[in-house]
Coordinates of C-alpha atoms and ligand atoms in Angstrom, one line a residue:
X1 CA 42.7 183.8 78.4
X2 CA 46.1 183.7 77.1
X3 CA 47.4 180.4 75.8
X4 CA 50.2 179.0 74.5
X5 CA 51.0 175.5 72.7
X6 CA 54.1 173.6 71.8
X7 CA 54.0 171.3 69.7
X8 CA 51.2 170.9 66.3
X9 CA 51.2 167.6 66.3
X10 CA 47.3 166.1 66.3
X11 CA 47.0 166.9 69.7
X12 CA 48.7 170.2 70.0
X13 CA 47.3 171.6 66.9
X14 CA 43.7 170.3 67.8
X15 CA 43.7 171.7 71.1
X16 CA 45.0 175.2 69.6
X17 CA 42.8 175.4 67.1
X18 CA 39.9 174.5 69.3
X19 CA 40.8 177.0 72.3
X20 CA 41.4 179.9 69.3
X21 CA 37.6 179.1 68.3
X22 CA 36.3 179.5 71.8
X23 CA 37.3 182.7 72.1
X24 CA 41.0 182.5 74.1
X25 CA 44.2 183.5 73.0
X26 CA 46.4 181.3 71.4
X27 CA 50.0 180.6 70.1
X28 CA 51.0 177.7 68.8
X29 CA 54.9 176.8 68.5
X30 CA 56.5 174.2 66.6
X31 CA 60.4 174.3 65.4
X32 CA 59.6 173.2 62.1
X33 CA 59.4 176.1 60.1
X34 CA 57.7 174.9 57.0
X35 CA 54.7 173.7 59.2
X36 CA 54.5 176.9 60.8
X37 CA 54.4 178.6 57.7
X38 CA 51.7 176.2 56.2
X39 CA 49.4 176.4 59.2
X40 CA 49.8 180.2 59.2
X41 CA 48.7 180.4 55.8
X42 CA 45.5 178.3 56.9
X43 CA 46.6 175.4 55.7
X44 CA 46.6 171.8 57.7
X45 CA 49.8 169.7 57.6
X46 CA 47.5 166.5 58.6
X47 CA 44.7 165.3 57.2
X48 CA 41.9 165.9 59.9
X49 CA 38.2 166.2 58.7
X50 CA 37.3 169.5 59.6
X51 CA 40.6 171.2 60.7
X52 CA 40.9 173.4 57.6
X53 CA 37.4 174.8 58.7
X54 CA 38.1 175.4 61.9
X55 CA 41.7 176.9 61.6
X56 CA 39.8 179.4 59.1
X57 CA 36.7 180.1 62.1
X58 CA 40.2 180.5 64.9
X59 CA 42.1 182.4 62.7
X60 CA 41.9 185.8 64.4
X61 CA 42.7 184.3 67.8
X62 CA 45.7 182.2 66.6
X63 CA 49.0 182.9 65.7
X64 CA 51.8 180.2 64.6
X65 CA 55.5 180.5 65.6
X66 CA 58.9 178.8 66.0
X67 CA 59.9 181.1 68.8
X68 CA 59.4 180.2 72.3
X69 CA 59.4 184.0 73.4
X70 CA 56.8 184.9 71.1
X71 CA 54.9 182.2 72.6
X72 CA 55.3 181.8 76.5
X73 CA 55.6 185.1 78.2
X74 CA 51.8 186.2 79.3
X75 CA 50.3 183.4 78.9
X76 CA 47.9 182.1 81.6
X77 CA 48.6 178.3 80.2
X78 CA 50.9 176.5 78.3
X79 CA 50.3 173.3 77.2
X80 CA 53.5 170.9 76.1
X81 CA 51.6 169.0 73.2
X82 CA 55.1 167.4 71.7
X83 CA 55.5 163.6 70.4
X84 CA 56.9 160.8 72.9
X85 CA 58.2 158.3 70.6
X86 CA 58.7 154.7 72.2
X87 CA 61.8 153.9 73.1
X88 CA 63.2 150.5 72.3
X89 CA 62.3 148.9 75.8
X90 CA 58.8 150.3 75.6
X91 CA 59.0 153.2 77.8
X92 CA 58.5 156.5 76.0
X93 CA 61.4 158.5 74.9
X94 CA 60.9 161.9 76.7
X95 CA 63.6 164.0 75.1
X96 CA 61.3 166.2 73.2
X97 CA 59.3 166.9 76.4
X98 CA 62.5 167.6 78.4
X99 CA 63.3 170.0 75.7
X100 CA 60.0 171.6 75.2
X101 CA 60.2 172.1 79.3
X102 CA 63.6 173.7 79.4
X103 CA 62.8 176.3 76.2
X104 CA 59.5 177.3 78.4
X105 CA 61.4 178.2 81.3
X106 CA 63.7 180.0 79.3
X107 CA 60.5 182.1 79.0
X108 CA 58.0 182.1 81.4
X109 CA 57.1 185.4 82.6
X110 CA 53.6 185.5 84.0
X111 CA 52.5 186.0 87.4
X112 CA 51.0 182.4 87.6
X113 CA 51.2 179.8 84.3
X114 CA 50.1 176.6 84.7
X115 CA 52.3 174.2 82.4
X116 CA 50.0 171.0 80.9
X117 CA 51.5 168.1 80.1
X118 CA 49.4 167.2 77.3
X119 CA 51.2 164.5 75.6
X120 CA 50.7 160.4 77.0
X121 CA 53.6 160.8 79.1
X122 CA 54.5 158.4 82.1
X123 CA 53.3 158.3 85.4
X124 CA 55.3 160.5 87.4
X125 CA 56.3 162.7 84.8
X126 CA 54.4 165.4 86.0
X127 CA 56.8 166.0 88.8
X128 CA 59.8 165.3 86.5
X129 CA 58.6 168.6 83.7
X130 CA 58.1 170.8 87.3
X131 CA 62.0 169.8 88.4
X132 CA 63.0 170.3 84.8
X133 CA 61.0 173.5 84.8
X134 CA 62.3 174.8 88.2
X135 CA 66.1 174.2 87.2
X136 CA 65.8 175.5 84.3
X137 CA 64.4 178.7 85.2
X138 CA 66.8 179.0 88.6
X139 CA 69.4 179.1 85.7
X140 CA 68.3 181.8 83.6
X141 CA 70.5 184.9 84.8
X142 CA 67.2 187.0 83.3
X143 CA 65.0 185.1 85.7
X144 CA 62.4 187.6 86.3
X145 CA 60.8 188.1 89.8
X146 CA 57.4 187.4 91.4
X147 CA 56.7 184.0 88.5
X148 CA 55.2 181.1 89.5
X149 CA 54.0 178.2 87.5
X150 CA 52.6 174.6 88.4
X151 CA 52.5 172.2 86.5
X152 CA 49.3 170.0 85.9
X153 CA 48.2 167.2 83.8
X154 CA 44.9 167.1 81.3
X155 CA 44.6 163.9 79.3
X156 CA 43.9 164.3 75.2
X157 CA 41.3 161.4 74.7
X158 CA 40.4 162.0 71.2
X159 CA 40.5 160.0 67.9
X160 CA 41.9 161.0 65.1
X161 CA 39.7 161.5 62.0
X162 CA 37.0 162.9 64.9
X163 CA 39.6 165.2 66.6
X164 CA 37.2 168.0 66.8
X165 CA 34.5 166.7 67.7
X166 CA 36.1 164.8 70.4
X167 CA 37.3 167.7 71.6
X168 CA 34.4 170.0 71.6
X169 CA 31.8 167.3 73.0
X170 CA 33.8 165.3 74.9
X171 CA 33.0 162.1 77.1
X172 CA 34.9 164.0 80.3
X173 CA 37.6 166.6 81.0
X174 CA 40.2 165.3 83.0
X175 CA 42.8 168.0 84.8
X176 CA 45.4 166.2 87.4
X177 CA 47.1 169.3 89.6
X178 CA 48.2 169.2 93.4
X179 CA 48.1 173.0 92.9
X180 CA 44.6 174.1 93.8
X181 CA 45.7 177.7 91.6
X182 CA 45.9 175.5 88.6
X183 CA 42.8 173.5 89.0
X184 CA 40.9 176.4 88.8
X185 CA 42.6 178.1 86.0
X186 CA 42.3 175.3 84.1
X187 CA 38.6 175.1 85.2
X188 CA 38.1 178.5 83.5
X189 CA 39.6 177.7 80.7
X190 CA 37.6 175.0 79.9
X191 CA 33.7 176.4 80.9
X192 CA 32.7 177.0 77.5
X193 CA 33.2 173.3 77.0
X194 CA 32.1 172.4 80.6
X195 CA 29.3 174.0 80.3
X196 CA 28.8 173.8 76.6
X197 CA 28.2 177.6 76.1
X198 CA 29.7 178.1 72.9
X199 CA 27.9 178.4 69.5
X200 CA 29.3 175.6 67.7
X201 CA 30.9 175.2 63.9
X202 CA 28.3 175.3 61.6
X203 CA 29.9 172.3 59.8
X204 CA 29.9 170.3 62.9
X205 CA 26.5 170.8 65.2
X206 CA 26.8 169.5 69.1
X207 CA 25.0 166.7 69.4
X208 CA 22.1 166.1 71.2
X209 CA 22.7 164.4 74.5
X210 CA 25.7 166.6 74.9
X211 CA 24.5 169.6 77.0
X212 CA 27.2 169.2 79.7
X213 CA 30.6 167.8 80.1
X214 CA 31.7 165.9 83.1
X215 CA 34.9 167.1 85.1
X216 CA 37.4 165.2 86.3
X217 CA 39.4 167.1 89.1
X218 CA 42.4 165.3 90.9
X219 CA 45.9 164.4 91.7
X220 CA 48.5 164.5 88.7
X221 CA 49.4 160.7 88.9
X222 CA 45.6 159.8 88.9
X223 CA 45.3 162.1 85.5
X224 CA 48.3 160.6 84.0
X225 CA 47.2 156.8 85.0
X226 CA 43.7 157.5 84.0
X227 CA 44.8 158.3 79.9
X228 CA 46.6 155.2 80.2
X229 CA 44.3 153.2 82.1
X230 CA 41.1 154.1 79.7
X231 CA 43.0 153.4 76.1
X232 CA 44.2 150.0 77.7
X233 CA 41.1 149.3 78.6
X234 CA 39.6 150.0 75.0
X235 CA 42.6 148.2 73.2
X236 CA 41.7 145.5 75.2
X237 CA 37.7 145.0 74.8
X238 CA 38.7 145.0 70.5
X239 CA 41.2 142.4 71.7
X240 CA 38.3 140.7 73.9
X241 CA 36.2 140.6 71.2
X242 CA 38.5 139.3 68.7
X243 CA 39.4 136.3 70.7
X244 CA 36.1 135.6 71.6
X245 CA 35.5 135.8 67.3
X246 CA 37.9 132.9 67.1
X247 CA 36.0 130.6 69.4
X248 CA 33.1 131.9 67.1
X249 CA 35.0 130.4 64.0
X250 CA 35.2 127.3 65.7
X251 CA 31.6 126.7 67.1
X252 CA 29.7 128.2 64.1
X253 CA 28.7 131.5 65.7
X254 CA 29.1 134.9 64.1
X255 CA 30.9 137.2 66.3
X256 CA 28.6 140.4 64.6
X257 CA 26.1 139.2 65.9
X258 CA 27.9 138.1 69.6
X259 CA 29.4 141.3 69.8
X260 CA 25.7 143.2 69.3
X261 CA 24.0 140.7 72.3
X262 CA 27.4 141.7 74.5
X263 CA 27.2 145.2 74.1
X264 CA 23.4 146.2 74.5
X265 CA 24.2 144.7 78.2
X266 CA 24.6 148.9 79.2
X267 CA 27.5 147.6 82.2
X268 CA 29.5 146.5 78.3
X269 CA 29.0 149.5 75.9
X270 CA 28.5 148.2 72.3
X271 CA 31.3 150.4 70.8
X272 CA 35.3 149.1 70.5
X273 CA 33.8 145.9 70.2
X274 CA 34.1 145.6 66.5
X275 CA 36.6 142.7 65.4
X276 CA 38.5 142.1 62.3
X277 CA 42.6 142.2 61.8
X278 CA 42.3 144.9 65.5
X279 CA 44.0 148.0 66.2
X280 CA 46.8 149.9 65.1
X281 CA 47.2 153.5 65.3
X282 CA 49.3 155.6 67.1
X283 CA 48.4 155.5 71.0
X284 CA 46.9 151.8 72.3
X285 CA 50.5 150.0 71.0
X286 CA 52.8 152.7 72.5
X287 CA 50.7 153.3 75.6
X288 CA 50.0 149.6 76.6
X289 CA 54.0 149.3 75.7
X290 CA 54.5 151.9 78.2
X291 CA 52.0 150.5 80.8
X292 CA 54.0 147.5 81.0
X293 CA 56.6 148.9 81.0
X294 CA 55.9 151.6 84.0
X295 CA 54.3 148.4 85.9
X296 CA 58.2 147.0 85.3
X297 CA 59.2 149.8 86.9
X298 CA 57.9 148.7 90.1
X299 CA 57.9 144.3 90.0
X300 CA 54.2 144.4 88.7
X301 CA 53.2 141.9 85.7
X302 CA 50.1 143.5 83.4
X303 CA 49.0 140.1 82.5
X304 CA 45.5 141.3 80.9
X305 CA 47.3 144.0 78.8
X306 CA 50.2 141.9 77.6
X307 CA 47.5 139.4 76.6
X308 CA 45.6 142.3 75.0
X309 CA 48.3 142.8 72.6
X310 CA 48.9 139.5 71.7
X311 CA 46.0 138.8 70.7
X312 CA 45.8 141.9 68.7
X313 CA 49.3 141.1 66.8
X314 CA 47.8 137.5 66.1
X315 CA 44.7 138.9 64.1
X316 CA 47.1 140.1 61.7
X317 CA 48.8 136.9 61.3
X318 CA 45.5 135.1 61.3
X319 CA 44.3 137.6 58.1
X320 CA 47.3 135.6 56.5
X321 CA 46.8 132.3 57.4
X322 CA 42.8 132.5 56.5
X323 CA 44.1 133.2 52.8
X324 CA 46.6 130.7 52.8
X325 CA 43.8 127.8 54.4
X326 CA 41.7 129.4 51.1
X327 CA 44.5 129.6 48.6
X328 CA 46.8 126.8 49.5
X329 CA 49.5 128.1 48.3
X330 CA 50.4 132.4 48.5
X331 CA 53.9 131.6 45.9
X332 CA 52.7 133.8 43.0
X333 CA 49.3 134.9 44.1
X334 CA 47.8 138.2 43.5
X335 CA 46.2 139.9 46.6
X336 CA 44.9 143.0 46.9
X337 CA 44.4 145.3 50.0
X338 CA 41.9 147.5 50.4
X339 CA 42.7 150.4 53.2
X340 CA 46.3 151.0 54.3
X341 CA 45.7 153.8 57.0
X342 CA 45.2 152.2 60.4
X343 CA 41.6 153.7 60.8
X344 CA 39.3 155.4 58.0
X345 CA 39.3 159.4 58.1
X346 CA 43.1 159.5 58.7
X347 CA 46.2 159.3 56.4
X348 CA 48.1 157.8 59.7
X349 CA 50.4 154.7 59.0
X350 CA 51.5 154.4 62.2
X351 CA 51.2 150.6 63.3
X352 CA 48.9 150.6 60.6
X353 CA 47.7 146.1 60.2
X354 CA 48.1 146.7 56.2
X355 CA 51.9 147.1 56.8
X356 CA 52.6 143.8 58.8
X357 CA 50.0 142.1 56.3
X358 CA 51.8 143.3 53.0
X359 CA 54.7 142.2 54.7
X360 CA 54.1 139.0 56.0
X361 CA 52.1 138.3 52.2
X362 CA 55.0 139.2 49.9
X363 CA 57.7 136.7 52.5
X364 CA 55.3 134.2 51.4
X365 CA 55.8 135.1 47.5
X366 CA 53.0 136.5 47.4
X367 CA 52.4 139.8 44.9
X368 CA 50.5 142.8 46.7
X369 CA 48.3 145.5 45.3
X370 CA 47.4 148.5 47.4
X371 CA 44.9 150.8 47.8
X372 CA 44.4 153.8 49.8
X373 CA 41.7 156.9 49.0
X374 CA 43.9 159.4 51.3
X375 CA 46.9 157.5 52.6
X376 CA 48.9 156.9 49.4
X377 CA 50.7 160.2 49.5
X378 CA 51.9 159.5 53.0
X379 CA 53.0 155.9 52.1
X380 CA 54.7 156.6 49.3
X381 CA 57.2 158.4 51.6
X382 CA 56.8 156.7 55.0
X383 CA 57.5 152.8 53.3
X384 CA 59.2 153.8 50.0
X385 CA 60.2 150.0 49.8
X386 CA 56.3 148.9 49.4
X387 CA 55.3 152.0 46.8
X388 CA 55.5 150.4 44.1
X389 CA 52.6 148.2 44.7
X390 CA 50.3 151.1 44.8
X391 CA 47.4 150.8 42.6
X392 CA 45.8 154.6 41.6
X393 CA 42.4 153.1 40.8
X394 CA 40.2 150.3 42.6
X395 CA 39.7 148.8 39.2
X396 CA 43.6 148.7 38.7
X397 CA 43.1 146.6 42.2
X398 CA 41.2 143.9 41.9
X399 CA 42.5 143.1 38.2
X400 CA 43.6 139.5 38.2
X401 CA 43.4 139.3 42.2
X402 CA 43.0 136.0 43.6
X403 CA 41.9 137.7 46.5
X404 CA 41.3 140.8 48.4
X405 CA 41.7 141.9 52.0
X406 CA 39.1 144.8 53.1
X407 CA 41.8 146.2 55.8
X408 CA 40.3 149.7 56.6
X409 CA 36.5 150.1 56.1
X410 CA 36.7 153.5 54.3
X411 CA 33.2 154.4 53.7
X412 CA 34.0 154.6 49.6
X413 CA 35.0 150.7 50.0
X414 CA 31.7 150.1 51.9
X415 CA 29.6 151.9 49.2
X416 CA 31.4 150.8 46.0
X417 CA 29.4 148.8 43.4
X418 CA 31.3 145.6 44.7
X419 CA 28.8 144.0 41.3
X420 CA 31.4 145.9 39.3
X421 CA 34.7 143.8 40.3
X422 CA 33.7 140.1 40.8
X423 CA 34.3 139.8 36.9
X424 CA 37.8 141.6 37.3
X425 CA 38.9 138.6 39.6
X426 CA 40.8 135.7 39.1
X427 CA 39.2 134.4 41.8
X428 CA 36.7 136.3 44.3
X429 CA 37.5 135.7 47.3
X430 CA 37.0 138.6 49.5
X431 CA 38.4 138.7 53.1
X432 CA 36.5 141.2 55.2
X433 CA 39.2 142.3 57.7
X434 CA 36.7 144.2 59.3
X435 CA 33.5 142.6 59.5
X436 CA 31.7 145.7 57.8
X437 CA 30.4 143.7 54.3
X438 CA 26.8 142.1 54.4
X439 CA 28.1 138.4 53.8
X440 CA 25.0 136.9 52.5
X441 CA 24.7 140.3 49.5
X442 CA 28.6 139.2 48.7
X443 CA 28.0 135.8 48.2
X444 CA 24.8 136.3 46.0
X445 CA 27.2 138.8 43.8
X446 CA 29.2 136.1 43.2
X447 CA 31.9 136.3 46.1
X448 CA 33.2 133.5 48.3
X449 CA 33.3 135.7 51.4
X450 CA 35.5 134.8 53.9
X451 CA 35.8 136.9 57.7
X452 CA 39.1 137.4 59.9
X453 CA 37.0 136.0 63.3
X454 CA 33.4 134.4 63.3
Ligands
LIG1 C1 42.7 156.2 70.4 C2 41.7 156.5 71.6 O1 40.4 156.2 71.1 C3 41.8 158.0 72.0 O2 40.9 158.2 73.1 C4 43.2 158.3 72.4 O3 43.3 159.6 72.8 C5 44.1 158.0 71.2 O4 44.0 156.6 70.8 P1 42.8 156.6 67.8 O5 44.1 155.8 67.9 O6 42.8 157.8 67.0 O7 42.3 157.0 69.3 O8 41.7 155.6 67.1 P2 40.5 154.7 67.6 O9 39.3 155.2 66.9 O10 40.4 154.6 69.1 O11 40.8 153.3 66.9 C6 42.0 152.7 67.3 C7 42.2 151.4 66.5 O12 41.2 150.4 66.9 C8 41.9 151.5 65.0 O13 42.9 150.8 64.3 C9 40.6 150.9 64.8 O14 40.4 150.4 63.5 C10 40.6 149.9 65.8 N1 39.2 149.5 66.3 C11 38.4 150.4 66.9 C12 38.8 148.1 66.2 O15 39.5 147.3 65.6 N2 37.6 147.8 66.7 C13 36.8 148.7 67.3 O16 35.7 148.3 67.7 C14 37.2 150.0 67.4

């Protein structure tokens, strides 16, 4: 099938790149002209484990643009894949996506196109792009005859740093149309996945228990609530389980070991249960922002998912105050942080708990150190003001430290000779903002190990 794609942002470039490599047709446009040209030459603007690989596999089914009308006309789908920033009240700013609706208009041309909104966007925006769309194309004094589009909505649910694979093998497809025409093109679209008929990337084999994916077929508002509804809900159990990791703390517990009783219990899951300084990233601040804020929309208070983020923000104020309870005093200290992006496998800074840590640390007179294996490019430009406390080596880190935060549990930190730097300390203390570090193996090495909960 014929496919186009606007916007290469994670989403947009990962769906692309992923519908090239099963076989359909796709275009991918983005205005910005230098990422056009670096995608084209099969090169990835983000870091994505994987991509690189896979834009090389799609190459002959996918062609990069930053024209609309090389893009839209023929194709069977287009999905609108563009960023929706938060506003300053919380609700997402949709300019882009107005944008990105009126420039497809401009030039749809197919019998039948079924538009997708593909970014997180609000409830109810799926029949605010179709009255966009439908002015927009009542306007154009080329408006061809016998075109008809509907618009639908099909959640993104994957994680960066496992992008492809989230995509491939997913959990569920969800596709929200009240246009029976558009749940079925959609449907065909989708059956090499659905029915997992493809031959997959050598360098990333379909695993075992995935032989068929579940499909999700309803209305548009149920779609759009459901993407909001399920990274809530996530955001939440990491919140759940950090606030239950404080009352740990305080009754002698260890929430590790809590967290692996709660989630063998199959009704619980054992996964987003992991605490430490909680989540950051991209999607579960904006989205449980614009939850609230739709909720506002109509009198209705979100009580679990304000709480949800509350407690979340406090773990990162809690990562201070545990070194300040150990240090006494943070005027003058050294403190290193280990991990700035706000997950492993991605150079994403977005939200990221390193930033408000750093911050909050050097207000208290503190001096930072910072580490990153992938994300120190990125920071150097996205927070110019903390770039100078970049260290280039982990030695260069824990020199003279009093004390070191483990913020993002890159799997170098986790295997590094940790023997190697207790020496290099002024004093080791190690805070495990994670909970990924054997406590008893630090504290035999010579470590007073301290955790964020439990
Ligand atoms: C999330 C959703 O998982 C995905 O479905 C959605 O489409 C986009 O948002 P992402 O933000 O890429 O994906 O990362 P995810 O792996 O979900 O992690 C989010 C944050 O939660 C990270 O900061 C991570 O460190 C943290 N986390 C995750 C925990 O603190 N504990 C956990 O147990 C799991």
């Amino acid at each position: 099938m014929k496919v186009c794609v606007v916007g290469t942002g994670y989403v947009g470039l990962t769906t692309g790149v992923s519908l090239a490599f099963l076989g359909h047709e796709v275009t991918c446009v983005d205005l910005d002209q230098a990422k056009v040209d670096m995608l084209t030459a099969g090169r990835c603007p983000i870091y994505e484990p994987g991509m690189e690989e896979l834009l090389a596999e799609a190459a002959p089914n996918l062609t990069f643009t930053t024209s609309y009308a090389d893009a839209v006309p023929g194709a069977d789908v287009v999905f609108v894949a563009v960023q929706t920033p938060s506003a300053d009240d919380g609700s997402p700013d949709l300019r882009y996506l107005r944008s990105a609706a009126e420039s497809v208009a401009q030039a749809l041309n197919n019998d039948f196109t079924v538009v997708v909104n593909k970014s997180t966007v609000p409830i109810g925006s799926g029949n605010w792009v179709d009255a966009i769309l439908r002015d927009s194309f009542e306007q154009r004094a080329d408006r061809p005859a016998g075109v008809e589009f509907a618009v639908a909505s099909n959640p993104e649910f994957l994680r960066e740093g496992n992008a492809i694979a989230d995509t491939l093998y997913p959990d569920r497809i969800v596709i929200g149309s009240d246009n029976p025409r558009s749940l079925e093109v959609l449907n065909r679209l989708y059956r090499p996945i659905i029915n997992q008929t493809f031959t997959p990337p050598a360098f990333l084999t379909r695993p075992e228990d995935v032989n068929a994916v579940p499909l999700v077929s309803t209305d548009l508002a149920s779609a759009e609530l459901i993407k909001y509804a399920a990274n809530a809900f996530l955001a939440l159990k990491i919140s759940y389980a950090n606030e239950i990791g404080q009352l740990a703390a305080k009754v002698g517990a260890d929430i590790t070991e809590v967290a692996r009783g709660m989630g063998l219990d199959q009704r619980i899951g054992s996964r987003f249960l992991q605490p430490g300084v909680g989540w950051g990233g991209s999607c579960f601040g904006k989205d449980t922002k614009a939850l609230i804020a739709t909720a506002g929309e109509y009198n209705l208070e979100m009580p679990i998912v304000k709480a949800a983020r509350d407690v979340n923000q406090r773990q990162r104020a809690i990562a201070v105050e545990r070194l300040q309870d150990e240090l006494r005093i943070l005027k003058g200290r050294k403190i290193g942080l280990l991990g700035l992006a706000f997950k492993p496998n991605t150079d994403d800074l977005r939200d990221a708990p390193a930033l408000d840590i750093a911050n909050s640390l050097i207000a208290r007179g503190a001096r930072v150190k910072l580490h990153d294996p992938v994300a120190s490019e990125r920071f150097r430009t996205e927070q110019p003001e903390l770039a100078a406390y970049l260290t280039s080596t982990i030695d260069e880190l824990f020199a003279d430290c009093d004390a070191v935060v483990l913020v993002t549990e890159w799997a170098q930190y986790l295997e590094l000779d940790w023997s190697k730097f207790v020496g290099l300390m002024r004093t080791p203390i190690v805070l495990d903002g994670r909970h990924v570090l054997d406590a008893d193996r630090m504290r035999r090495l010579g470590y007073r190990y301290l955790a964020v909960a439990g």
